Amino acid sequence: MLCASSSSGSTSFDGGELERRLTGLREHIYHIEENRPPNPSLSPQQVVRSLLSALLVPDDPVPEAGFRLLLQSATPKWRHYIRQSVGAPDHASLDQIASALGAALSRPNNQFGILVDAPDDESRRKSQLVRLRPLYDTVFPTEVVDFDDGNCWIECRLRGRLDDKLLVIIGWQMKRREEDGSWLIDGLDWQDFRDGYRPGIGREEW
């Protein structure tokens, strides 16, 4: 409660309690943000894990934070491609692009919706059997391929948590940021193995 009762029975606004809560919220946000990409201390695998985790809870610690994080962790080339893919105008701000990206990824039966836990027909059926979120585990089957020129490539696989079924293979193209060495996403190669998305041959560049 932010109100304090006086001896006469009236209530007053507790400004001190509000300030303590705001300070705690700011510290919470700072702690989350300082450990997220882009961050030169994070390996390519850590960057990917952080981005996938952020997309599953995109409104933590503030609304659309996960979508903004993806854009902030992108090279200018890939950020431009994302802006075009969601239909945002050239003059759109980062927040506007993040909002459009969130709306696009959250559409039902969108193959990329698995990244934000958006429902599709298959996940609806499984969710009726058990309440499990997310419906996938992230696996890195190989080591990072470092090209020793500021570029690398890493593969991750999304596998069903209930049956270990291969759902999606994602190839992440990454580039080091010159000013601090942080790894940024420069593109994705998406291969979908779910029944509803051209199994085994559903390959998309993103």
PDB file of C-alpha atoms in Angstrom:
ATOM      1  CA  MET A   1       0.000   0.000   0.000  1.00  0.00           C
ATOM      2  CA  LEU A   2       1.149   3.558  -0.719  1.00  0.00           C
ATOM      3  CA  CYS A   3      -1.225   5.192   1.779  1.00  0.00           C
ATOM      4  CA  ALA A   4      -0.649   5.701   5.505  1.00  0.00           C
ATOM      5  CA  SER A   5      -3.455   6.082   8.063  1.00  0.00           C
ATOM      6  CA  SER A   6      -3.339   8.897  10.622  1.00  0.00           C
ATOM      7  CA  SER A   7      -4.707   8.784  14.195  1.00  0.00           C
ATOM      8  CA  SER A   8      -7.791  10.668  13.009  1.00  0.00           C
ATOM      9  CA  GLY A   9      -8.571   7.902  10.535  1.00  0.00           C
ATOM     10  CA  SER A  10      -7.628   9.837   7.399  1.00  0.00           C
ATOM     11  CA  THR A  11      -5.142   8.508   4.891  1.00  0.00           C
ATOM     12  CA  SER A  12      -2.217  10.215   3.226  1.00  0.00           C
ATOM     13  CA  PHE A  13      -0.005   9.346   0.279  1.00  0.00           C
ATOM     14  CA  ASP A  14       3.255   7.658   1.295  1.00  0.00           C
ATOM     15  CA  GLY A  15       5.807   9.283  -0.987  1.00  0.00           C
ATOM     16  CA  GLY A  16       8.692   7.527   0.733  1.00  0.00           C
ATOM     17  CA  GLU A  17       7.284   4.081   0.002  1.00  0.00           C
ATOM     18  CA  LEU A  18       6.698   5.018  -3.641  1.00  0.00           C
ATOM     19  CA  GLU A  19      10.290   6.205  -3.977  1.00  0.00           C
ATOM     20  CA  ARG A  20      11.592   2.983  -2.422  1.00  0.00           C
ATOM     21  CA  ARG A  21       9.541   0.932  -4.868  1.00  0.00           C
ATOM     22  CA  LEU A  22      10.687   2.986  -7.843  1.00  0.00           C
ATOM     23  CA  THR A  23      14.294   2.662  -6.732  1.00  0.00           C
ATOM     24  CA  GLY A  24      13.885  -1.096  -6.433  1.00  0.00           C
ATOM     25  CA  LEU A  25      12.311  -1.263  -9.897  1.00  0.00           C
ATOM     26  CA  ARG A  26      15.143   0.786 -11.427  1.00  0.00           C
ATOM     27  CA  GLU A  27      17.728  -1.484  -9.794  1.00  0.00           C
ATOM     28  CA  HIS A  28      15.879  -4.554 -11.067  1.00  0.00           C
ATOM     29  CA  ILE A  29      15.801  -3.196 -14.623  1.00  0.00           C
ATOM     30  CA  TYR A  30      19.470  -2.196 -14.474  1.00  0.00           C
ATOM     31  CA  HIS A  31      20.493  -5.643 -13.223  1.00  0.00           C
ATOM     32  CA  ILE A  32      18.614  -7.321 -16.064  1.00  0.00           C
ATOM     33  CA  GLU A  33      19.864  -4.963 -18.766  1.00  0.00           C
ATOM     34  CA  GLU A  34      23.544  -5.076 -17.782  1.00  0.00           C
ATOM     35  CA  ASN A  35      23.591  -8.851 -18.283  1.00  0.00           C
ATOM     36  CA  ARG A  36      21.872  -8.781 -21.654  1.00  0.00           C
ATOM     37  CA  PRO A  37      23.333  -8.279 -25.129  1.00  0.00           C
ATOM     38  CA  PRO A  38      24.868  -6.432 -26.761  1.00  0.00           C
ATOM     39  CA  ASN A  39      27.625  -7.109 -24.242  1.00  0.00           C
ATOM     40  CA  PRO A  40      31.304  -7.820 -25.054  1.00  0.00           C
ATOM     41  CA  SER A  41      31.521 -10.293 -22.166  1.00  0.00           C
ATOM     42  CA  LEU A  42      28.920 -12.610 -23.736  1.00  0.00           C
ATOM     43  CA  SER A  43      29.866 -15.465 -26.063  1.00  0.00           C
ATOM     44  CA  PRO A  44      27.819 -16.099 -29.229  1.00  0.00           C
ATOM     45  CA  GLN A  45      26.009 -18.957 -27.494  1.00  0.00           C
ATOM     46  CA  GLN A  46      25.205 -16.741 -24.498  1.00  0.00           C
ATOM     47  CA  VAL A  47      23.873 -14.040 -26.815  1.00  0.00           C
ATOM     48  CA  VAL A  48      21.536 -16.504 -28.523  1.00  0.00           C
ATOM     49  CA  ARG A  49      20.303 -17.962 -25.220  1.00  0.00           C
ATOM     50  CA  SER A  50      19.687 -14.484 -23.831  1.00  0.00           C
ATOM     51  CA  LEU A  51      17.718 -13.389 -26.904  1.00  0.00           C
ATOM     52  CA  LEU A  52      15.570 -16.523 -26.971  1.00  0.00           C
ATOM     53  CA  SER A  53      14.836 -16.155 -23.252  1.00  0.00           C
ATOM     54  CA  ALA A  54      13.949 -12.465 -23.673  1.00  0.00           C
ATOM     55  CA  LEU A  55      11.559 -13.195 -26.547  1.00  0.00           C
ATOM     56  CA  LEU A  56       9.660 -15.730 -24.430  1.00  0.00           C
ATOM     57  CA  VAL A  57       8.924 -13.007 -21.844  1.00  0.00           C
ATOM     58  CA  PRO A  58       9.072  -9.905 -24.068  1.00  0.00           C
ATOM     59  CA  ASP A  59       7.435  -7.582 -21.537  1.00  0.00           C
ATOM     60  CA  ASP A  60      10.040  -8.183 -18.807  1.00  0.00           C
ATOM     61  CA  PRO A  61      11.197  -5.901 -17.312  1.00  0.00           C
ATOM     62  CA  VAL A  62       9.151  -3.348 -19.311  1.00  0.00           C
ATOM     63  CA  PRO A  63       6.660  -3.707 -22.201  1.00  0.00           C
ATOM     64  CA  GLU A  64       8.208  -4.933 -25.486  1.00  0.00           C
ATOM     65  CA  ALA A  65      11.691  -5.055 -23.929  1.00  0.00           C
ATOM     66  CA  GLY A  66      12.393  -8.418 -25.563  1.00  0.00           C
ATOM     67  CA  PHE A  67      11.652  -7.119 -29.058  1.00  0.00           C
ATOM     68  CA  ARG A  68      13.756  -3.994 -28.504  1.00  0.00           C
ATOM     69  CA  LEU A  69      16.583  -6.207 -27.259  1.00  0.00           C
ATOM     70  CA  LEU A  70      16.519  -8.200 -30.487  1.00  0.00           C
ATOM     71  CA  LEU A  71      16.729  -4.994 -32.512  1.00  0.00           C
ATOM     72  CA  GLN A  72      19.497  -3.572 -30.331  1.00  0.00           C
ATOM     73  CA  SER A  73      21.436  -6.812 -30.763  1.00  0.00           C
ATOM     74  CA  ALA A  74      21.199  -6.658 -34.562  1.00  0.00           C
ATOM     75  CA  THR A  75      23.642  -5.234 -37.061  1.00  0.00           C
ATOM     76  CA  PRO A  76      22.341  -2.210 -38.993  1.00  0.00           C
ATOM     77  CA  LYS A  77      21.871  -4.461 -42.034  1.00  0.00           C
ATOM     78  CA  TRP A  78      19.712  -6.988 -40.222  1.00  0.00           C
ATOM     79  CA  ARG A  79      17.787  -4.307 -38.316  1.00  0.00           C
ATOM     80  CA  HIS A  80      16.954  -2.736 -41.685  1.00  0.00           C
ATOM     81  CA  TYR A  81      15.770  -6.115 -42.957  1.00  0.00           C
ATOM     82  CA  ILE A  82      13.574  -6.642 -39.895  1.00  0.00           C
ATOM     83  CA  ARG A  83      12.052  -3.176 -40.308  1.00  0.00           C
ATOM     84  CA  GLN A  84      11.178  -3.995 -43.910  1.00  0.00           C
ATOM     85  CA  SER A  85       9.816  -7.449 -43.048  1.00  0.00           C
ATOM     86  CA  VAL A  86       7.318  -6.035 -40.519  1.00  0.00           C
ATOM     87  CA  GLY A  87       6.278  -3.185 -42.799  1.00  0.00           C
ATOM     88  CA  ALA A  88       7.603  -0.346 -40.643  1.00  0.00           C
ATOM     89  CA  PRO A  89       8.326   2.931 -42.491  1.00  0.00           C
ATOM     90  CA  ASP A  90      11.868   4.259 -42.976  1.00  0.00           C
ATOM     91  CA  HIS A  91      11.394   6.930 -40.297  1.00  0.00           C
ATOM     92  CA  ALA A  92      10.054   4.486 -37.678  1.00  0.00           C
ATOM     93  CA  SER A  93      11.634   4.663 -34.232  1.00  0.00           C
ATOM     94  CA  LEU A  94      13.114   1.656 -32.458  1.00  0.00           C
ATOM     95  CA  ASP A  95      10.025   1.452 -30.237  1.00  0.00           C
ATOM     96  CA  GLN A  96       7.699   1.504 -33.263  1.00  0.00           C
ATOM     97  CA  ILE A  97       9.652  -1.248 -34.996  1.00  0.00           C
ATOM     98  CA  ALA A  98       9.672  -3.289 -31.773  1.00  0.00           C
ATOM     99  CA  SER A  99       5.896  -2.949 -31.494  1.00  0.00           C
ATOM    100  CA  ALA A 100       5.381  -4.011 -35.114  1.00  0.00           C
ATOM    101  CA  LEU A 101       7.774  -6.929 -34.652  1.00  0.00           C
ATOM    102  CA  GLY A 102       5.914  -8.087 -31.554  1.00  0.00           C
ATOM    103  CA  ALA A 103       2.587  -7.979 -33.362  1.00  0.00           C
ATOM    104  CA  ALA A 104       4.004  -9.939 -36.307  1.00  0.00           C
ATOM    105  CA  LEU A 105       5.632 -12.656 -34.213  1.00  0.00           C
ATOM    106  CA  SER A 106       2.569 -13.062 -31.997  1.00  0.00           C
ATOM    107  CA  ARG A 107       0.113 -13.822 -34.798  1.00  0.00           C
ATOM    108  CA  PRO A 108      -1.414 -17.300 -34.409  1.00  0.00           C
ATOM    109  CA  ASN A 109       0.034 -20.014 -36.654  1.00  0.00           C
ATOM    110  CA  ASN A 110       3.031 -17.889 -37.619  1.00  0.00           C
ATOM    111  CA  GLN A 111       6.027 -20.225 -37.902  1.00  0.00           C
ATOM    112  CA  PHE A 112       8.245 -17.760 -35.998  1.00  0.00           C
ATOM    113  CA  GLY A 113       5.629 -17.549 -33.229  1.00  0.00           C
ATOM    114  CA  ILE A 114       7.376 -20.372 -31.384  1.00  0.00           C
ATOM    115  CA  LEU A 115       9.969 -17.795 -30.339  1.00  0.00           C
ATOM    116  CA  VAL A 116       7.361 -15.859 -28.351  1.00  0.00           C
ATOM    117  CA  ASP A 117       5.323 -18.877 -27.286  1.00  0.00           C
ATOM    118  CA  ALA A 118       2.500 -17.860 -29.641  1.00  0.00           C
ATOM    119  CA  PRO A 119      -0.037 -20.673 -30.119  1.00  0.00           C
ATOM    120  CA  ASP A 120      -0.273 -22.826 -33.196  1.00  0.00           C
ATOM    121  CA  ASP A 121      -2.437 -25.878 -33.781  1.00  0.00           C
ATOM    122  CA  GLU A 122       0.227 -28.322 -32.617  1.00  0.00           C
ATOM    123  CA  SER A 123       1.104 -26.428 -29.436  1.00  0.00           C
ATOM    124  CA  ARG A 124      -2.592 -26.069 -28.598  1.00  0.00           C
ATOM    125  CA  ARG A 125      -2.991 -29.838 -28.733  1.00  0.00           C
ATOM    126  CA  LYS A 126       0.040 -30.394 -26.526  1.00  0.00           C
ATOM    127  CA  SER A 127      -0.981 -27.710 -24.049  1.00  0.00           C
ATOM    128  CA  GLN A 128      -4.212 -29.590 -23.493  1.00  0.00           C
ATOM    129  CA  LEU A 129      -2.146 -32.534 -22.266  1.00  0.00           C
ATOM    130  CA  VAL A 130       0.238 -30.682 -19.968  1.00  0.00           C
ATOM    131  CA  ARG A 131       0.845 -27.073 -18.979  1.00  0.00           C
ATOM    132  CA  LEU A 132       4.423 -26.635 -20.153  1.00  0.00           C
ATOM    133  CA  ARG A 133       6.037 -23.389 -21.239  1.00  0.00           C
ATOM    134  CA  PRO A 134       7.953 -23.027 -23.368  1.00  0.00           C
ATOM    135  CA  LEU A 135       7.230 -26.083 -25.451  1.00  0.00           C
ATOM    136  CA  TYR A 136      10.856 -26.394 -26.542  1.00  0.00           C
ATOM    137  CA  ASP A 137      14.383 -26.834 -25.193  1.00  0.00           C
ATOM    138  CA  THR A 138      17.339 -25.076 -26.807  1.00  0.00           C
ATOM    139  CA  VAL A 139      20.231 -27.300 -27.877  1.00  0.00           C
ATOM    140  CA  PHE A 140      23.577 -26.309 -29.410  1.00  0.00           C
ATOM    141  CA  PRO A 141      24.772 -29.451 -31.235  1.00  0.00           C
ATOM    142  CA  THR A 142      28.106 -28.048 -32.440  1.00  0.00           C
ATOM    143  CA  GLU A 143      30.725 -25.516 -31.452  1.00  0.00           C
ATOM    144  CA  VAL A 144      30.727 -21.961 -32.776  1.00  0.00           C
ATOM    145  CA  VAL A 145      32.306 -21.634 -36.225  1.00  0.00           C
ATOM    146  CA  ASP A 146      34.573 -18.595 -35.873  1.00  0.00           C
ATOM    147  CA  PHE A 147      35.861 -17.301 -39.192  1.00  0.00           C
ATOM    148  CA  ASP A 148      38.569 -15.193 -37.475  1.00  0.00           C
ATOM    149  CA  ASP A 149      37.497 -12.097 -39.376  1.00  0.00           C
ATOM    150  CA  GLY A 150      34.924 -10.704 -36.953  1.00  0.00           C
ATOM    151  CA  ASN A 151      32.222 -13.085 -38.169  1.00  0.00           C
ATOM    152  CA  CYS A 152      30.929 -16.373 -36.807  1.00  0.00           C
ATOM    153  CA  TRP A 153      28.118 -18.861 -37.261  1.00  0.00           C
ATOM    154  CA  ILE A 154      26.325 -20.937 -34.657  1.00  0.00           C
ATOM    155  CA  GLU A 155      23.561 -23.508 -34.949  1.00  0.00           C
ATOM    156  CA  CYS A 156      20.871 -24.064 -32.350  1.00  0.00           C
ATOM    157  CA  ARG A 157      18.003 -26.505 -32.372  1.00  0.00           C
ATOM    158  CA  LEU A 158      14.598 -26.172 -30.783  1.00  0.00           C
ATOM    159  CA  ARG A 159      13.436 -29.575 -29.573  1.00  0.00           C
ATOM    160  CA  GLY A 160      10.076 -30.486 -28.051  1.00  0.00           C
ATOM    161  CA  ARG A 161      10.214 -30.675 -24.284  1.00  0.00           C
ATOM    162  CA  LEU A 162       7.637 -33.443 -24.171  1.00  0.00           C
ATOM    163  CA  ASP A 163       8.985 -35.772 -26.872  1.00  0.00           C
ATOM    164  CA  ASP A 164      12.451 -34.398 -27.826  1.00  0.00           C
ATOM    165  CA  LYS A 165      11.148 -34.015 -31.382  1.00  0.00           C
ATOM    166  CA  LEU A 166      13.183 -31.732 -33.630  1.00  0.00           C
ATOM    167  CA  LEU A 167      11.078 -28.620 -34.261  1.00  0.00           C
ATOM    168  CA  VAL A 168      13.361 -25.989 -35.788  1.00  0.00           C
ATOM    169  CA  ILE A 169      17.024 -25.564 -36.711  1.00  0.00           C
ATOM    170  CA  ILE A 170      18.274 -21.967 -36.575  1.00  0.00           C
ATOM    171  CA  GLY A 171      21.598 -20.882 -38.010  1.00  0.00           C
ATOM    172  CA  TRP A 172      22.720 -17.579 -36.507  1.00  0.00           C
ATOM    173  CA  GLN A 173      25.064 -15.390 -38.534  1.00  0.00           C
ATOM    174  CA  MET A 174      26.907 -13.056 -36.147  1.00  0.00           C
ATOM    175  CA  LYS A 175      29.304 -10.150 -36.471  1.00  0.00           C
ATOM    176  CA  ARG A 176      31.491  -8.407 -33.880  1.00  0.00           C
ATOM    177  CA  ARG A 177      30.752  -4.735 -33.237  1.00  0.00           C
ATOM    178  CA  GLU A 178      33.943  -2.818 -33.922  1.00  0.00           C
ATOM    179  CA  GLU A 179      33.750  -0.371 -31.026  1.00  0.00           C
ATOM    180  CA  ASP A 180      33.535  -2.918 -28.204  1.00  0.00           C
ATOM    181  CA  GLY A 181      33.656  -6.440 -29.657  1.00  0.00           C
ATOM    182  CA  SER A 182      30.047  -7.342 -28.808  1.00  0.00           C
ATOM    183  CA  TRP A 183      28.516 -10.064 -30.961  1.00  0.00           C
ATOM    184  CA  LEU A 184      25.532  -8.862 -33.010  1.00  0.00           C
ATOM    185  CA  ILE A 185      23.055 -10.849 -35.088  1.00  0.00           C
ATOM    186  CA  ASP A 186      23.588 -10.374 -38.817  1.00  0.00           C
ATOM    187  CA  GLY A 187      21.012 -12.848 -40.107  1.00  0.00           C
ATOM    188  CA  LEU A 188      19.136 -16.089 -39.467  1.00  0.00           C
ATOM    189  CA  ASP A 189      18.752 -19.272 -41.459  1.00  0.00           C
ATOM    190  CA  TRP A 190      15.510 -20.957 -40.344  1.00  0.00           C
ATOM    191  CA  GLN A 191      14.657 -24.576 -41.159  1.00  0.00           C
ATOM    192  CA  ASP A 192      11.294 -25.770 -39.855  1.00  0.00           C
ATOM    193  CA  PHE A 193      10.499 -29.447 -39.237  1.00  0.00           C
ATOM    194  CA  ARG A 194       6.997 -29.098 -37.773  1.00  0.00           C
ATOM    195  CA  ASP A 195       4.161 -30.724 -39.689  1.00  0.00           C
ATOM    196  CA  GLY A 196       2.379 -27.452 -40.321  1.00  0.00           C
ATOM    197  CA  TYR A 197       5.380 -25.686 -41.831  1.00  0.00           C
ATOM    198  CA  ARG A 198       6.646 -27.692 -44.817  1.00  0.00           C
ATOM    199  CA  PRO A 199       8.528 -30.314 -42.751  1.00  0.00           C
ATOM    200  CA  GLY A 200      12.177 -30.847 -43.567  1.00  0.00           C
ATOM    201  CA  ILE A 201      12.299 -28.340 -46.443  1.00  0.00           C
ATOM    202  CA  GLY A 202      10.875 -25.193 -44.879  1.00  0.00           C
ATOM    203  CA  ARG A 203      13.945 -23.011 -45.175  1.00  0.00           C
ATOM    204  CA  GLU A 204      13.650 -19.285 -44.641  1.00  0.00           C
ATOM    205  CA  GLU A 205      16.199 -16.479 -44.576  1.00  0.00           C
ATOM    206  CA  TRP A 206      15.445 -13.877 -41.938  1.00  0.00           C
TER     207      TRP A 206
END
